[in-house]
XYZ file of C-alpha atoms in Angstrom:
693
model
C 15.912 7.726 -35.840
C 13.491 4.897 -35.014
C 13.184 4.055 -31.295
C 14.955 0.931 -30.127
C 12.635 -1.693 -28.736
C 15.110 -2.985 -26.201
C 13.417 -3.988 -22.938
C 16.407 -5.772 -21.437
C 17.235 -2.852 -19.138
C 13.613 -2.558 -18.147
C 13.179 -6.133 -17.003
C 16.683 -6.110 -15.435
C 15.847 -3.281 -13.034
C 16.555 -3.686 -9.362
C 13.315 -5.359 -8.215
C 14.786 -7.714 -5.670
C 12.588 -9.868 -3.523
C 13.736 -11.047 -0.108
C 16.892 -10.224 1.789
C 20.513 -10.752 0.582
C 22.137 -13.873 2.028
C 25.834 -14.118 2.870
C 27.251 -17.562 3.724
C 30.581 -17.820 5.535
C 32.428 -20.810 6.928
C 35.354 -20.984 9.319
C 37.465 -23.472 7.339
C 36.212 -23.431 3.796
C 37.601 -25.957 1.280
C 35.991 -24.215 -1.670
C 35.248 -20.705 -2.913
C 32.869 -18.423 -1.066
C 29.953 -17.249 -3.163
C 27.846 -14.244 -2.358
C 24.314 -14.574 -3.748
C 22.929 -11.128 -4.430
C 19.242 -11.878 -4.749
C 17.452 -15.079 -5.819
C 17.992 -14.541 -9.611
C 21.603 -13.416 -9.522
C 23.019 -16.891 -10.118
C 20.952 -17.339 -13.278
C 21.874 -14.132 -15.048
C 23.644 -14.638 -18.414
C 27.396 -14.371 -18.406
C 28.900 -11.863 -20.789
C 30.432 -13.623 -23.786
C 33.303 -11.187 -23.989
C 34.686 -12.386 -20.655
C 35.690 -15.750 -22.158
C 37.700 -14.256 -25.003
C 41.358 -13.546 -24.857
C 43.757 -11.917 -27.267
C 44.749 -15.234 -28.851
C 41.134 -16.169 -29.693
C 40.457 -12.753 -31.188
C 43.565 -13.102 -33.316
C 42.406 -16.481 -34.665
C 38.955 -15.120 -35.498
C 40.494 -12.214 -37.383
C 42.831 -14.580 -39.224
C 39.919 -16.816 -40.278
C 37.965 -13.850 -41.581
C 41.000 -12.541 -43.393
C 41.491 -15.977 -44.959
C 37.920 -15.971 -46.250
C 38.309 -12.481 -47.664
C 41.577 -13.398 -49.375
C 39.953 -16.531 -50.827
C 37.066 -14.504 -52.221
C 39.411 -11.930 -53.722
C 41.577 -14.687 -55.179
C 38.525 -16.346 -56.778
C 37.408 -13.045 -58.295
C 40.921 -12.359 -59.562
C 41.113 -15.852 -61.094
C 37.753 -15.429 -62.828
C 38.720 -11.990 -64.105
C 42.077 -13.270 -65.370
C 40.365 -16.212 -67.105
C 37.916 -13.812 -68.754
C 40.790 -11.639 -69.981
C 42.482 -14.755 -71.317
C 39.372 -15.763 -73.264
C 39.019 -12.229 -74.633
C 42.621 -12.304 -75.817
C 42.233 -15.800 -77.252
C 38.946 -15.238 -79.070
C 38.993 -11.559 -79.991
C 42.681 -10.865 -80.552
C 44.130 -14.166 -81.772
C 40.833 -15.657 -83.071
C 41.745 -19.155 -81.893
C 38.967 -21.720 -82.410
C 36.320 -19.108 -83.204
C 34.437 -17.883 -86.225
C 32.313 -14.810 -86.771
C 28.555 -15.406 -86.551
C 27.122 -14.640 -89.968
C 24.297 -12.191 -90.527
C 22.496 -13.546 -93.583
C 20.165 -10.600 -93.937
C 20.536 -6.842 -94.050
C 18.275 -6.497 -91.021
C 20.855 -8.032 -88.656
C 23.640 -5.939 -90.101
C 21.512 -2.797 -89.794
C 20.896 -3.405 -86.095
C 24.603 -4.017 -85.563
C 25.468 -0.734 -87.328
C 22.984 1.151 -85.130
C 24.477 -0.357 -81.981
C 27.998 0.414 -83.219
C 27.108 4.079 -83.869
C 25.533 4.201 -80.429
C 28.732 2.790 -78.904
C 31.014 5.278 -80.682
C 28.768 8.154 -79.602
C 28.789 6.890 -76.015
C 32.593 6.698 -75.990
C 32.843 10.255 -77.316
C 30.366 11.489 -74.715
C 32.263 9.671 -71.979
C 35.514 11.321 -73.033
C 33.786 14.706 -73.039
C 32.316 14.101 -69.567
C 35.686 12.973 -68.181
C 37.331 16.176 -69.448
C 34.535 18.235 -67.874
C 34.912 16.316 -64.627
C 38.654 16.915 -64.503
C 38.083 20.645 -65.073
C 35.651 20.761 -62.172
C 32.470 21.401 -64.187
C 30.200 19.211 -62.033
C 26.923 20.583 -63.313
C 25.563 17.116 -64.041
C 25.701 16.182 -60.347
C 23.082 18.764 -59.359
C 19.434 17.652 -59.194
C 18.387 20.699 -61.202
C 20.449 21.760 -64.179
C 22.472 24.958 -63.652
C 23.569 26.793 -66.802
C 26.482 29.216 -66.151
C 26.208 32.835 -67.199
C 28.323 34.320 -69.953
C 30.734 35.767 -67.417
C 31.358 32.262 -66.045
C 32.582 30.795 -69.333
C 36.218 29.646 -69.327
C 37.085 29.094 -72.973
C 35.850 27.322 -76.089
C 35.669 23.858 -74.512
C 33.652 25.217 -71.632
C 31.319 26.958 -74.081
C 30.837 23.679 -75.969
C 30.107 21.845 -72.740
C 27.528 24.423 -71.638
C 25.912 24.298 -75.079
C 25.757 20.509 -74.787
C 24.087 20.784 -71.363
C 21.457 23.145 -72.770
C 20.792 20.974 -75.819
C 20.675 17.855 -73.674
C 18.174 19.303 -71.230
C 15.877 20.840 -73.859
C 15.873 18.319 -76.706
C 17.319 14.948 -75.668
C 16.046 14.402 -72.135
C 12.277 14.911 -72.796
C 11.885 12.181 -75.476
C 14.041 9.772 -73.451
C 11.966 10.464 -70.361
C 8.728 9.938 -72.293
C 9.981 6.663 -73.785
C 11.178 5.457 -70.403
C 7.788 6.195 -68.804
C 6.057 4.328 -71.620
C 8.336 1.312 -71.140
C 7.858 1.426 -67.358
C 4.076 1.318 -67.842
C 4.428 -1.704 -70.138
C 6.809 -3.238 -67.614
C 4.267 -2.872 -64.814
C 1.429 -4.271 -66.950
C 3.502 -7.319 -67.784
C 4.426 -7.675 -64.105
C 0.749 -7.685 -63.121
C 0.043 -10.348 -65.753
C 2.884 -12.469 -64.395
C 1.593 -12.107 -60.818
C -1.942 -13.091 -61.853
C -0.600 -16.213 -63.573
C 1.361 -17.151 -60.443
C -1.696 -16.634 -58.230
C -3.706 -18.825 -60.579
C -1.058 -21.531 -60.327
C -1.101 -21.331 -56.512
C -4.886 -21.607 -56.559
C -4.669 -24.732 -58.742
C -2.189 -26.311 -56.334
C -4.215 -25.301 -53.278
C -7.459 -26.715 -54.681
C -5.641 -29.658 -56.321
C -7.321 -28.927 -59.629
C -6.252 -31.146 -62.504
C -7.920 -33.055 -65.348
C -9.158 -36.438 -64.182
C -10.295 -39.587 -65.946
C -13.713 -40.839 -64.859
C -13.875 -44.551 -64.190
C -11.514 -47.193 -65.545
C -10.843 -46.409 -69.201
C -9.343 -49.799 -70.036
C -9.830 -53.271 -68.717
C -7.144 -54.823 -66.582
C -7.173 -57.929 -68.784
C -4.613 -58.700 -71.419
C -4.070 -55.796 -73.776
C -4.527 -57.881 -76.892
C -7.794 -59.312 -75.601
C -9.533 -55.994 -75.001
C -8.843 -54.235 -78.259
C -12.415 -53.097 -78.713
C -11.924 -50.512 -75.966
C -8.803 -49.007 -77.518
C -9.289 -46.383 -80.244
C -7.126 -46.294 -83.348
C -4.080 -44.096 -82.702
C -1.568 -42.770 -85.219
C 1.868 -41.750 -83.927
C 4.010 -39.392 -86.028
C 7.743 -38.700 -85.580
C 8.786 -35.842 -87.900
C 12.548 -35.481 -88.244
C 15.170 -33.882 -90.455
C 18.838 -34.931 -90.311
C 18.398 -36.074 -86.703
C 21.371 -38.419 -86.606
C 21.980 -38.032 -82.875
C 18.467 -38.809 -81.608
C 16.496 -40.810 -84.190
C 17.279 -44.171 -82.573
C 16.140 -43.110 -79.098
C 12.841 -41.595 -80.229
C 11.894 -44.508 -82.503
C 12.800 -46.993 -79.774
C 10.705 -45.166 -77.147
C 7.644 -44.824 -79.398
C 7.798 -48.477 -80.464
C 7.519 -49.495 -76.795
C 4.249 -47.639 -76.182
C 1.785 -49.782 -74.255
C -1.028 -50.028 -76.816
C -2.483 -52.904 -78.874
C -0.309 -53.395 -81.927
C -3.233 -53.633 -84.338
C -4.657 -50.333 -82.998
C -1.419 -48.407 -83.408
C 0.496 -47.166 -86.433
C 3.837 -45.341 -86.220
C 4.885 -43.003 -89.016
C 8.550 -41.997 -89.207
C 8.413 -38.822 -91.325
C 11.978 -38.326 -92.487
C 12.837 -35.079 -94.276
C 16.595 -35.715 -94.175
C 18.591 -34.652 -97.211
C 21.615 -36.714 -96.153
C 21.433 -40.172 -97.734
C 23.578 -41.749 -95.023
C 21.132 -40.579 -92.330
C 18.212 -41.829 -94.425
C 19.804 -45.289 -94.553
C 20.307 -45.321 -90.779
C 16.678 -44.378 -90.114
C 15.409 -46.946 -92.641
C 17.463 -49.652 -90.932
C 16.062 -48.692 -87.531
C 12.490 -48.797 -88.862
C 13.120 -52.177 -90.490
C 14.531 -53.545 -87.227
C 11.383 -52.681 -85.291
C 9.124 -53.798 -88.114
C 10.712 -57.262 -87.959
C 9.827 -57.365 -84.255
C 6.149 -57.027 -85.085
C 5.701 -53.268 -84.637
C 3.336 -51.571 -87.085
C 5.772 -48.909 -88.286
C 6.377 -47.314 -91.687
C 9.042 -45.015 -93.130
C 8.009 -42.030 -95.233
C 10.340 -39.653 -97.077
C 9.352 -36.634 -99.171
C 11.084 -35.898 -102.418
C 9.954 -32.260 -102.396
C 10.695 -30.757 -98.947
C 8.391 -27.727 -98.862
C 6.811 -26.162 -95.815
C 9.326 -27.552 -93.313
C 7.627 -29.437 -90.458
C 4.120 -28.276 -91.416
C 4.588 -29.607 -94.951
C 5.902 -32.892 -93.570
C 2.891 -33.378 -91.281
C 0.456 -32.285 -93.984
C 1.893 -34.824 -96.389
C 1.593 -37.599 -93.798
C -2.034 -36.741 -92.972
C -2.897 -36.977 -96.680
C -2.379 -40.742 -96.791
C -5.540 -42.814 -97.358
C -5.029 -45.118 -94.374
C -5.114 -42.148 -91.966
C -8.928 -42.047 -92.333
C -9.142 -45.202 -90.207
C -7.565 -43.484 -87.189
C -9.252 -41.299 -84.601
C -6.297 -39.699 -82.810
C -2.761 -38.673 -83.714
C 0.149 -38.286 -81.280
C 3.135 -36.183 -82.380
C 6.686 -36.445 -81.046
C 9.734 -34.547 -82.260
C 12.877 -36.557 -82.880
C 14.440 -35.881 -79.465
C 11.322 -36.802 -77.444
C 11.137 -40.119 -75.617
C 7.652 -40.844 -74.195
C 7.093 -43.330 -71.398
C 5.450 -46.618 -72.295
C 2.140 -45.562 -70.677
C 1.888 -42.172 -72.437
C -1.142 -43.074 -74.552
C -2.964 -44.604 -71.574
C -2.485 -41.358 -69.653
C -3.631 -39.044 -72.448
C -6.106 -40.742 -74.811
C -8.721 -41.596 -72.105
C -9.363 -37.870 -71.580
C -11.084 -37.799 -74.979
C -13.676 -40.347 -73.844
C -17.148 -38.822 -73.314
C -15.681 -35.388 -74.112
C -16.534 -34.678 -77.763
C -15.469 -31.000 -77.535
C -11.895 -31.887 -76.559
C -9.464 -31.442 -79.438
C -5.991 -31.557 -77.834
C -4.277 -33.141 -74.834
C -0.832 -31.633 -74.227
C 1.797 -33.206 -71.965
C 4.637 -31.439 -70.200
C 8.283 -31.543 -71.231
C 11.084 -32.778 -68.966
C 14.725 -32.214 -69.798
C 17.396 -34.858 -69.589
C 20.268 -32.367 -69.922
C 18.989 -29.508 -67.769
C 22.133 -29.598 -65.571
C 24.623 -29.840 -68.434
C 25.819 -26.212 -68.276
C 24.696 -22.761 -67.207
C 22.738 -22.216 -70.423
C 20.643 -25.362 -69.953
C 19.937 -24.435 -66.325
C 18.638 -21.010 -67.354
C 16.489 -22.537 -70.099
C 15.026 -24.963 -67.582
C 13.837 -22.010 -65.459
C 11.985 -20.442 -68.385
C 10.410 -23.660 -69.616
C 9.334 -24.797 -66.146
C 7.492 -21.505 -65.711
C 5.982 -21.830 -69.197
C 4.537 -25.286 -68.555
C 3.663 -25.234 -64.866
C 2.304 -21.680 -64.778
C 1.339 -20.398 -68.237
C 0.138 -23.618 -69.865
C -1.503 -25.036 -66.750
C -3.339 -21.838 -65.782
C -4.575 -21.193 -69.329
C -5.625 -24.821 -69.674
C -7.622 -24.837 -66.425
C -9.299 -21.432 -66.667
C -9.519 -20.874 -70.443
C -9.324 -24.364 -72.007
C -6.854 -22.826 -74.448
C -3.086 -22.540 -74.789
C -0.546 -22.708 -77.561
C 0.208 -26.207 -78.790
C 3.895 -26.956 -78.160
C 4.312 -28.848 -81.439
C 5.173 -32.154 -79.778
C 4.247 -34.446 -76.858
C 0.549 -33.925 -77.583
C -2.423 -35.947 -78.842
C -4.862 -34.409 -81.327
C -8.314 -35.550 -82.304
C -7.972 -35.917 -86.074
C -11.464 -34.490 -86.565
C -10.354 -31.281 -84.810
C -7.354 -30.968 -87.140
C -9.524 -31.446 -90.221
C -12.251 -29.003 -89.149
C -9.595 -26.376 -88.298
C -8.094 -26.509 -91.781
C -5.243 -28.946 -91.189
C -1.553 -28.105 -91.192
C -0.683 -24.909 -93.063
C 2.739 -23.933 -94.371
C 2.315 -20.174 -94.028
C 4.439 -19.706 -90.875
C 7.305 -21.358 -89.010
C 5.094 -21.830 -85.913
C 2.642 -24.332 -87.373
C 1.840 -25.608 -83.873
C 0.598 -22.216 -82.674
C -1.224 -21.689 -85.967
C -3.289 -24.881 -85.702
C -4.004 -24.182 -82.001
C -5.389 -20.704 -82.775
C -7.596 -22.008 -85.592
C -8.854 -24.920 -83.457
C -9.693 -22.501 -80.633
C -11.598 -20.261 -83.034
C -13.513 -23.348 -84.202
C -14.682 -24.071 -80.650
C -12.379 -26.943 -79.660
C -11.098 -27.215 -76.072
C -7.626 -28.131 -74.829
C -6.347 -29.967 -71.759
C -2.849 -29.652 -70.288
C -1.510 -32.535 -68.182
C 1.188 -31.239 -65.871
C 1.748 -34.704 -64.352
C 2.479 -36.426 -67.664
C 6.058 -35.681 -68.665
C 7.978 -36.544 -71.814
C 11.752 -36.257 -71.646
C 13.618 -34.328 -74.308
C 16.632 -32.045 -74.745
C 17.240 -28.324 -74.518
C 19.930 -26.731 -76.713
C 23.368 -26.947 -75.114
C 25.043 -24.295 -77.261
C 24.187 -20.629 -77.497
C 24.139 -20.796 -81.287
C 21.395 -23.449 -81.315
C 19.438 -21.681 -78.573
C 19.681 -18.339 -80.363
C 18.300 -19.779 -83.605
C 15.510 -21.545 -81.740
C 14.484 -18.354 -79.921
C 14.548 -16.385 -83.173
C 12.023 -18.802 -84.702
C 9.880 -18.882 -81.549
C 9.610 -15.064 -81.468
C 9.416 -14.185 -85.163
C 6.775 -16.793 -86.004
C 4.101 -15.540 -83.554
C 4.351 -11.985 -84.891
C 4.060 -13.255 -88.440
C 1.052 -15.332 -87.379
C -0.480 -12.332 -85.603
C -0.613 -10.385 -88.859
C -2.348 -13.309 -90.564
C -4.789 -14.204 -87.771
C -5.856 -10.742 -86.584
C -8.684 -10.269 -89.152
C -9.879 -13.842 -88.563
C -9.924 -13.369 -84.780
C -11.892 -10.119 -85.031
C -14.537 -11.627 -87.336
C -14.781 -14.985 -85.526
C -17.872 -16.106 -83.567
C -16.127 -16.630 -80.227
C -16.978 -14.405 -77.262
C -15.528 -10.904 -76.901
C -13.441 -11.733 -73.850
C -11.846 -14.671 -75.707
C -10.987 -12.325 -78.567
C -9.478 -9.875 -76.075
C -7.464 -12.672 -74.465
C -6.054 -13.741 -77.830
C -5.219 -10.259 -79.098
C -4.187 -8.396 -75.936
C -2.665 -11.098 -73.755
C -1.632 -14.017 -75.952
C -0.136 -11.989 -78.798
C 0.486 -8.355 -77.813
C 1.520 -8.601 -74.165
C 3.411 -11.917 -74.130
C 4.810 -11.988 -77.669
C 5.331 -8.318 -78.631
C 5.483 -6.101 -75.543
C 7.796 -8.349 -73.497
C 10.796 -8.309 -75.906
C 10.141 -4.662 -76.829
C 10.291 -3.155 -73.348
C 13.036 -5.507 -72.166
C 15.382 -4.496 -74.980
C 14.395 -0.806 -74.994
C 14.488 -0.335 -71.233
C 17.660 -2.195 -70.271
C 19.745 -1.987 -73.466
C 18.844 1.492 -74.761
C 17.266 3.764 -72.146
C 19.405 2.708 -69.171
C 22.757 3.444 -70.892
C 21.318 6.700 -72.263
C 20.317 7.919 -68.806
C 23.941 7.702 -67.726
C 24.852 10.330 -70.329
C 21.567 12.231 -70.000
C 21.017 12.321 -66.214
C 17.992 14.612 -66.581
C 16.077 11.513 -67.783
C 16.736 9.469 -64.675
C 15.472 5.895 -64.391
C 14.218 4.955 -60.897
C 16.166 2.354 -58.947
C 13.064 0.218 -58.375
C 12.680 -0.199 -62.134
C 16.289 -1.330 -62.501
C 16.589 -3.523 -59.428
C 13.557 -4.320 -57.305
C 10.849 -5.168 -59.848
C 13.119 -7.271 -62.128
C 14.377 -9.246 -59.134
C 10.793 -9.816 -57.978
C 9.760 -11.030 -61.450
C 12.789 -13.313 -61.603
C 11.766 -14.694 -58.226
C 8.295 -15.475 -59.604
C 9.792 -17.158 -62.667
C 12.015 -19.394 -60.543
C 9.197 -20.545 -58.232
C 8.318 -23.593 -60.411
C 12.007 -24.617 -60.331
C 13.034 -24.012 -56.684
C 16.411 -25.763 -57.103
C 17.402 -22.937 -59.456
C 17.222 -20.172 -56.818
C 21.046 -19.809 -56.699
C 20.858 -18.758 -60.368
C 18.382 -15.907 -59.915
C 20.933 -13.174 -60.701
C 22.434 -14.920 -63.777
C 18.892 -15.626 -64.953
C 17.894 -11.952 -64.712
C 21.012 -10.788 -66.542
C 20.771 -13.484 -69.227
C 17.112 -12.706 -69.954
C 18.044 -9.067 -70.537
C 20.818 -10.257 -72.838
C 18.454 -12.479 -74.834
C 16.132 -9.503 -75.348
C 18.381 -8.462 -78.261
C 17.678 -11.682 -80.168
C 13.987 -11.678 -79.225
C 13.500 -8.037 -80.203
C 15.307 -8.657 -83.478
C 13.077 -11.669 -84.213
C 9.907 -9.835 -83.178
C 10.622 -6.995 -85.601
C 11.394 -9.399 -88.456
C 8.148 -11.293 -87.893
C 6.000 -8.191 -87.449
C 7.231 -6.551 -90.643
C 7.592 -9.859 -92.535
C 11.300 -9.604 -93.161
C 13.129 -12.491 -94.771
C 14.393 -14.123 -91.570
C 10.842 -14.710 -90.310
C 10.533 -17.525 -92.879
C 13.838 -19.113 -91.891
C 13.705 -22.574 -90.298
C 16.841 -24.050 -88.743
C 16.609 -27.479 -87.103
C 17.745 -27.218 -83.478
C 20.962 -29.153 -82.982
C 20.651 -32.110 -80.607
C 23.256 -33.902 -78.517
C 21.460 -37.252 -78.235
C 21.542 -37.528 -74.444
C 19.489 -40.040 -72.464
C 18.608 -40.413 -68.804
C 19.946 -43.315 -66.770
C 16.585 -45.108 -66.819
C 16.476 -44.939 -70.625
C 20.019 -46.271 -70.890
C 19.090 -49.165 -68.619
C 16.049 -49.896 -70.784
C 18.245 -49.857 -73.888
C 20.624 -52.348 -72.278
C 17.660 -54.561 -71.343
C 16.534 -54.660 -74.967
C 20.027 -55.450 -76.176
C 20.410 -58.177 -73.556
C 17.199 -59.821 -74.756
C 18.268 -59.824 -78.391
C 21.814 -61.049 -77.695
C 20.869 -63.540 -74.902
C 22.915 -61.660 -72.334
C 22.088 -61.360 -68.624
C 19.334 -58.800 -68.168
C 19.974 -55.608 -66.196
C 17.001 -54.660 -64.048
C 15.999 -51.214 -62.894
C 17.311 -50.422 -59.458
C 20.529 -52.093 -60.518
C 23.428 -52.899 -58.237
C 26.877 -51.367 -58.449
C 28.226 -54.172 -60.656
C 25.343 -53.779 -63.091
C 25.771 -50.012 -63.213
C 29.477 -50.484 -63.889
C 28.516 -52.737 -66.794
C 26.238 -49.984 -68.045
C 29.077 -47.470 -67.811
C 31.318 -49.790 -69.828
C 28.712 -49.965 -72.585
C 28.416 -46.184 -72.552
C 32.194 -45.819 -72.768
C 32.325 -48.166 -75.756
C 29.669 -46.135 -77.557
C 31.436 -42.882 -76.782
C 34.772 -44.294 -77.986
C 33.186 -45.330 -81.275
C 32.098 -41.791 -82.014
C 34.376 -39.553 -84.003
C 35.279 -36.516 -81.866
C 34.253 -33.204 -83.339
C 36.217 -30.125 -82.372
C 33.957 -27.374 -81.087
C 34.176 -24.043 -82.870
C 32.876 -21.063 -80.925
C 31.145 -18.114 -82.537
C 31.700 -14.398 -82.043
C 28.430 -12.445 -81.848
C 29.029 -8.838 -82.823
C 25.758 -7.294 -81.612
C 26.187 -8.761 -78.137
C 29.831 -7.638 -77.971
C 28.967 -4.114 -79.096
C 26.242 -3.884 -76.451
C 28.673 -5.250 -73.857
C 31.154 -2.432 -74.511
C 28.289 0.085 -74.575
C 27.023 -1.010 -71.150
C 30.529 -1.068 -69.699
C 31.062 2.457 -71.037
C 27.830 3.548 -69.348
C 29.016 1.868 -66.136
C 32.207 3.950 -66.185
C 30.096 7.070 -66.754
C 27.910 6.204 -63.748
C 31.006 6.397 -61.537
C 31.302 10.109 -62.274
C 27.846 10.763 -60.856
C 28.265 8.285 -57.965
C 25.283 6.090 -58.909
C 26.135 2.848 -57.136
C 23.149 0.692 -58.077
C 23.312 1.765 -61.710
C 27.057 1.066 -61.813
C 26.785 -2.486 -60.503
C 23.813 -3.335 -62.714
C 25.493 -1.958 -65.838
C 28.760 -3.680 -64.939
C 27.214 -7.121 -64.424
C 24.911 -6.726 -67.418
C 27.865 -5.692 -69.581
C 29.901 -8.695 -68.430
C 26.951 -10.977 -69.245
C 26.736 -9.538 -72.753
C 30.488 -10.059 -73.039
C 30.221 -13.730 -72.020
C 27.409 -14.295 -74.505
C 29.210 -12.411 -77.269
C 32.296 -14.590 -76.775
C 30.124 -17.750 -76.734
C 31.148 -18.616 -73.171
C 27.624 -18.999 -71.764
C 27.305 -22.605 -72.956
C 30.640 -23.855 -71.631
C 30.677 -27.072 -69.621
C 30.066 -26.853 -65.885
C 32.185 -28.923 -63.569
């Protein structure tokens, strides 16, 4: 036992100075006090003296009330979860089964289902053995009974299972777990290095700067000779919810009108949406904005084909730069003035990438967890790679390209679903440099439903593996330096795109449940608990307001490893789903400042009183009335939830493993498996994207 460093008795020893003084009076009107030494009057009074039985009773009652409230909240949450399970799994009310279009998804589900059935059978076998008192699995070293110890056929089968488990099942599981732990530690070191690089950038205040004054402070129209020709492209496809906001924001960019051309690249196959977008373009064209509408008859190549078709127009040759915004992005009016000047006197610069900001990040738990990931991606990964390597993956939107860099890199190619990463790799191999501006933010949306987020993540993780197969020979034979080749192959592709989903799925969804039934292949507690929590802490650093969600974030990331692993395999082996492109569903949300700007524009056109930013309560109430009218005009659409079979099967598998961990009294493993299983259950029932109050 460690020694107690308590010096209170030492400095309270009897080291009196002077003589004791006793004061007495013949007719005292007050109490007589005996001062025993000069410091006796200043000694602290024991707190327990002021307490009586009534106070202690109240304290106990308050604590009991808190405990009862906590238990009641847990019981309410558990009862609500059971109600949703009954509603969605048993009665199938308002739900539909998520379809698996390809045999690959069904194959993975069958494997998980076989794994679950096997785990249930093993659990039943272990429970029978436990009830009979055969606690061999609790010993650190396996003890096989002798023949004289056998107590029947069931006991013989159990002993045979112990022998087979120790000799043939445990060694490969242990080897795989060690391999995954090594990958886990390598990825942890990479994450720590990125965080240290980000701290160094903040400490040194390193960021791209513009030398001098890029534009005159005179009237914009009078200083056009200093403004380069800029092309702005807005690719979209059936974006009914957001087309108006994006076109409106881009048309208000602060740039000379005769030096700016806006292309609305509409790939919509719905004629009603096409008419709406055409009307919006015509409205802004009548106001003097240089904007054109372009629609392809043959929609090949998805977004890459759309951009390639737009760059093939003859008038594009007159422009020097091109800015790209997806349909849900709303740039500020000074976006071009904050990005284009970085190209001046920097002929090697090919791309300036801005950061994303999310208008609906607090909509529900799913959007909050996405915000954590994307904040880390931009503030840490993109910023560190941009400062120290002058290279990062283009995010596909909110960026400005030098058109010469696009042309020399081969232009937009339709060979993958990650055309943004493809063009960035080829531009890097051609010697072009990139700049990331962390201070320039463009607001957009994150998916609010798990279905949309799942499809988005599948494309983001299958495309890079498909691209890796195509780019690997080109990277090896390129003329860039060896360390840049190593960075591309080992870090950019293998570690961050392949290894991360592989070890996350294998370690927490396969090996951990297996170790509950094969205790000889034990997984250390620090791998299950300490290191993942530390990595989650690092991921949340760029979004400090999200610290209360560190545990849900850790559990949800492990849950998403199923989708990411599935997508990684499909992209690596070029399965059919790696070529699948699904447009991410948008909600069409705007921030308060954008709504105020929209009201200002409407007030100008309709000669109504203008609402200024920093509005009063009456003006904000007017804004709310306009919002309510728009919401009332919309036709309500009933939400239909999906049932995800792979996630549900893994939920029951992890919960089965949690029950098994109780037999061997593994507390940390039990709680982790329990919470992870509940998270899989919430995701499988499509409850993760429900509205937060």
